[in-house]
C-alpha cells in the first residue's frame, strides 16, 4: 500500500506541475499539491517499521 501511495503522489506532483504550467486556477494547483503532499506523507509513514 505504501508503494501505491508513493506512485499516486508522483502522479499528483506531475499533475500539479502541469496545472501550474497551463495557468490553471491557483485553488486547483494548491488542492492538487496538498493531495500530493498527503499521499507522500502517507506512503512514507506506511513504509516505516512498526507494530503489525
mmCIF file of N, CA and C in Angstrom:
data_model
loop_
_atom_site.group_PDB
_atom_site.id
_atom_site.type_symbol
_atom_site.label_atom_id
_atom_site.label_comp_id
_atom_site.label_asym_id
_atom_site.label_seq_id
_atom_site.Cartn_x
_atom_site.Cartn_y
_atom_site.Cartn_z
ATOM 1 N N UNK A 1 0.825 -1.194 0.000
ATOM 2 C CA UNK A 1 0.000 0.000 0.000
ATOM 3 C C UNK A 1 0.868 1.256 0.000
ATOM 4 N N UNK A 2 1.978 1.193 0.702
ATOM 5 C CA UNK A 2 2.877 2.341 0.728
ATOM 6 C C UNK A 2 3.403 2.691 -0.656
ATOM 7 N N UNK A 3 3.734 1.667 -1.419
ATOM 8 C CA UNK A 3 4.231 1.884 -2.771
ATOM 9 C C UNK A 3 3.160 2.513 -3.650
ATOM 10 N N UNK A 4 1.942 2.051 -3.504
ATOM 11 C CA UNK A 4 0.825 2.608 -4.287
ATOM 12 C C UNK A 4 0.630 4.085 -3.955
ATOM 13 N N UNK A 5 0.722 4.441 -2.681
ATOM 14 C CA UNK A 5 0.576 5.839 -2.288
ATOM 15 C C UNK A 5 1.706 6.693 -2.851
ATOM 16 N N UNK A 6 2.907 6.170 -2.888
ATOM 17 C CA UNK A 6 4.023 6.931 -3.443
ATOM 18 C C UNK A 6 3.890 7.095 -4.955
ATOM 19 N N UNK A 7 3.378 6.082 -5.623
ATOM 20 C CA UNK A 7 3.111 6.197 -7.063
ATOM 21 C C UNK A 7 2.033 7.246 -7.303
ATOM 22 N N UNK A 8 0.979 7.206 -6.500
ATOM 23 C CA UNK A 8 -0.077 8.210 -6.605
ATOM 24 C C UNK A 8 0.481 9.611 -6.355
ATOM 25 N N UNK A 9 1.369 9.736 -5.384
ATOM 26 C CA UNK A 9 1.986 11.025 -5.092
ATOM 27 C C UNK A 9 2.763 11.535 -6.304
ATOM 28 N N UNK A 10 3.474 10.658 -6.969
ATOM 29 C CA UNK A 10 4.213 11.053 -8.171
ATOM 30 C C UNK A 10 3.299 11.543 -9.275
ATOM 31 N N UNK A 11 2.188 10.858 -9.466
ATOM 32 C CA UNK A 11 1.212 11.284 -10.476
ATOM 33 C C UNK A 11 0.627 12.647 -10.099
ATOM 34 N N UNK A 12 0.334 12.829 -8.819
ATOM 35 C CA UNK A 12 -0.235 14.101 -8.370
ATOM 36 C C UNK A 12 0.770 15.246 -8.481
ATOM 37 N N UNK A 13 2.037 14.982 -8.211
ATOM 38 C CA UNK A 13 3.053 16.020 -8.372
ATOM 39 C C UNK A 13 3.149 16.418 -9.850
ATOM 40 N N UNK A 14 3.136 15.443 -10.713
ATOM 41 C CA UNK A 14 3.146 15.738 -12.151
ATOM 42 C C UNK A 14 1.919 16.528 -12.571
ATOM 43 N N UNK A 15 0.775 16.174 -12.024
ATOM 44 C CA UNK A 15 -0.450 16.912 -12.319
ATOM 45 C C UNK A 15 -0.403 18.336 -11.802
ATOM 46 N N UNK A 16 0.174 18.507 -10.627
ATOM 47 C CA UNK A 16 0.316 19.845 -10.058
ATOM 48 C C UNK A 16 1.200 20.704 -10.944
ATOM 49 N N UNK A 17 2.309 20.159 -11.365
ATOM 50 C CA UNK A 17 3.223 20.891 -12.225
ATOM 51 C C UNK A 17 2.557 21.244 -13.559
ATOM 52 N N UNK A 18 1.835 20.283 -14.112
ATOM 53 C CA UNK A 18 1.142 20.515 -15.378
ATOM 54 C C UNK A 18 0.079 21.607 -15.239
ATOM 55 N N UNK A 19 -0.689 21.549 -14.159
ATOM 56 C CA UNK A 19 -1.699 22.580 -13.930
ATOM 57 C C UNK A 19 -1.049 23.955 -13.794
ATOM 58 N N UNK A 20 0.061 24.014 -13.077
ATOM 59 C CA UNK A 20 0.764 25.279 -12.892
ATOM 60 C C UNK A 20 1.244 25.836 -14.234
ATOM 61 N N UNK A 21 1.828 24.980 -15.058
ATOM 62 C CA UNK A 21 2.350 25.404 -16.354
ATOM 63 C C UNK A 21 1.237 25.852 -17.303
ATOM 64 N N UNK A 22 0.052 25.258 -17.168
ATOM 65 C CA UNK A 22 -1.067 25.610 -18.039
ATOM 66 C C UNK A 22 -1.800 26.856 -17.565
ATOM 67 N N UNK A 23 -1.416 27.366 -16.419
ATOM 68 C CA UNK A 23 -2.055 28.564 -15.901
ATOM 69 C C UNK A 23 -3.416 28.311 -15.283
ATOM 70 N N UNK A 24 -3.591 27.155 -14.691
ATOM 71 C CA UNK A 24 -4.869 26.805 -14.062
ATOM 72 C C UNK A 24 -5.093 27.686 -12.833
ATOM 73 N N UNK A 25 -6.306 27.663 -12.343
ATOM 74 C CA UNK A 25 -6.652 28.445 -11.160
ATOM 75 C C UNK A 25 -5.763 28.035 -9.988
ATOM 76 N N UNK A 26 -5.393 29.017 -9.186
ATOM 77 C CA UNK A 26 -4.499 28.770 -8.054
ATOM 78 C C UNK A 26 -5.086 27.723 -7.102
ATOM 79 N N UNK A 27 -6.404 27.751 -6.909
ATOM 80 C CA UNK A 27 -7.041 26.799 -5.994
ATOM 81 C C UNK A 27 -6.831 25.359 -6.475
ATOM 82 N N UNK A 28 -6.936 25.122 -7.766
ATOM 83 C CA UNK A 28 -6.746 23.774 -8.299
ATOM 84 C C UNK A 28 -5.310 23.301 -8.096
ATOM 85 N N UNK A 29 -4.365 24.206 -8.309
ATOM 86 C CA UNK A 29 -2.952 23.853 -8.128
ATOM 87 C C UNK A 29 -2.670 23.546 -6.663
ATOM 88 N N UNK A 30 -3.201 24.371 -5.776
ATOM 89 C CA UNK A 30 -2.961 24.176 -4.342
ATOM 90 C C UNK A 30 -3.593 22.878 -3.858
ATOM 91 N N UNK A 31 -4.830 22.618 -4.260
ATOM 92 C CA UNK A 31 -5.512 21.394 -3.826
ATOM 93 C C UNK A 31 -4.757 20.158 -4.314
ATOM 94 N N UNK A 32 -4.327 20.173 -5.572
ATOM 95 C CA UNK A 32 -3.589 19.033 -6.108
ATOM 96 C C UNK A 32 -2.247 18.870 -5.393
ATOM 97 N N UNK A 33 -1.598 19.986 -5.093
ATOM 98 C CA UNK A 33 -0.331 19.939 -4.362
ATOM 99 C C UNK A 33 -0.497 19.387 -2.957
ATOM 100 N N UNK A 34 -1.561 19.800 -2.281
ATOM 101 C CA UNK A 34 -1.824 19.293 -0.930
ATOM 102 C C UNK A 34 -2.104 17.795 -0.970
ATOM 103 N N UNK A 35 -2.873 17.358 -1.949
ATOM 104 C CA UNK A 35 -3.131 15.920 -2.081
ATOM 105 C C UNK A 35 -1.843 15.149 -2.360
ATOM 106 N N UNK A 36 -0.958 15.725 -3.165
ATOM 107 C CA UNK A 36 0.334 15.080 -3.434
ATOM 108 C C UNK A 36 1.156 14.971 -2.151
ATOM 109 N N UNK A 37 1.155 16.031 -1.363
ATOM 110 C CA UNK A 37 1.905 16.010 -0.105
ATOM 111 C C UNK A 37 1.324 14.976 0.853
ATOM 112 N N UNK A 38 0.011 14.910 0.950
ATOM 113 C CA UNK A 38 -0.620 13.929 1.839
ATOM 114 C C UNK A 38 -0.322 12.498 1.391
ATOM 115 N N UNK A 39 -0.365 12.255 0.087
ATOM 116 C CA UNK A 39 -0.062 10.913 -0.420
ATOM 117 C C UNK A 39 1.395 10.551 -0.142
ATOM 118 N N UNK A 40 2.295 11.529 -0.267
ATOM 119 C CA UNK A 40 3.709 11.275 0.016
ATOM 120 C C UNK A 40 3.918 10.931 1.484
ATOM 121 N N UNK A 41 3.350 11.743 2.354
ATOM 122 C CA UNK A 41 3.490 11.501 3.793
ATOM 123 C C UNK A 41 2.862 10.159 4.165
ATOM 124 N N UNK A 42 1.683 9.890 3.643
ATOM 125 C CA UNK A 42 1.022 8.615 3.928
ATOM 126 C C UNK A 42 1.837 7.427 3.451
ATOM 127 N N UNK A 43 2.399 7.537 2.250
ATOM 128 C CA UNK A 43 3.216 6.442 1.723
ATOM 129 C C UNK A 43 4.463 6.207 2.544
ATOM 130 N N UNK A 44 5.113 7.296 2.955
ATOM 131 C CA UNK A 44 6.323 7.139 3.765
ATOM 132 C C UNK A 44 6.000 6.584 5.148
ATOM 133 N N UNK A 45 4.928 7.064 5.762
ATOM 134 C CA UNK A 45 4.547 6.543 7.082
ATOM 135 C C UNK A 45 4.140 5.072 7.009
ATOM 136 N N UNK A 46 3.495 4.695 5.910
ATOM 137 C CA UNK A 46 3.076 3.307 5.749
ATOM 138 C C UNK A 46 4.280 2.380 5.678
ATOM 139 N N UNK A 47 5.376 2.870 5.107
ATOM 140 C CA UNK A 47 6.557 2.040 4.926
ATOM 141 C C UNK A 47 7.448 1.977 6.172
ATOM 142 N N UNK A 48 7.194 2.842 7.145
ATOM 143 C CA UNK A 48 8.005 2.796 8.363
ATOM 144 C C UNK A 48 7.746 1.503 9.134
ATOM 145 N N UNK A 49 8.796 0.957 9.708
ATOM 146 C CA UNK A 49 8.590 -0.260 10.508
ATOM 147 C C UNK A 49 7.808 0.085 11.785
ATOM 148 N N UNK A 50 6.959 -0.822 12.168
ATOM 149 C CA UNK A 50 6.182 -0.589 13.371
ATOM 150 C C UNK A 50 5.430 -1.847 13.762
ATOM 151 N N UNK A 51 4.434 -1.649 14.574
ATOM 152 C CA UNK A 51 3.619 -2.775 15.036
ATOM 153 C C UNK A 51 2.776 -3.311 13.893
ATOM 154 N N UNK A 52 2.491 -4.576 13.938
ATOM 155 C CA UNK A 52 1.603 -5.155 12.939
ATOM 156 C C UNK A 52 2.380 -5.931 11.953
#
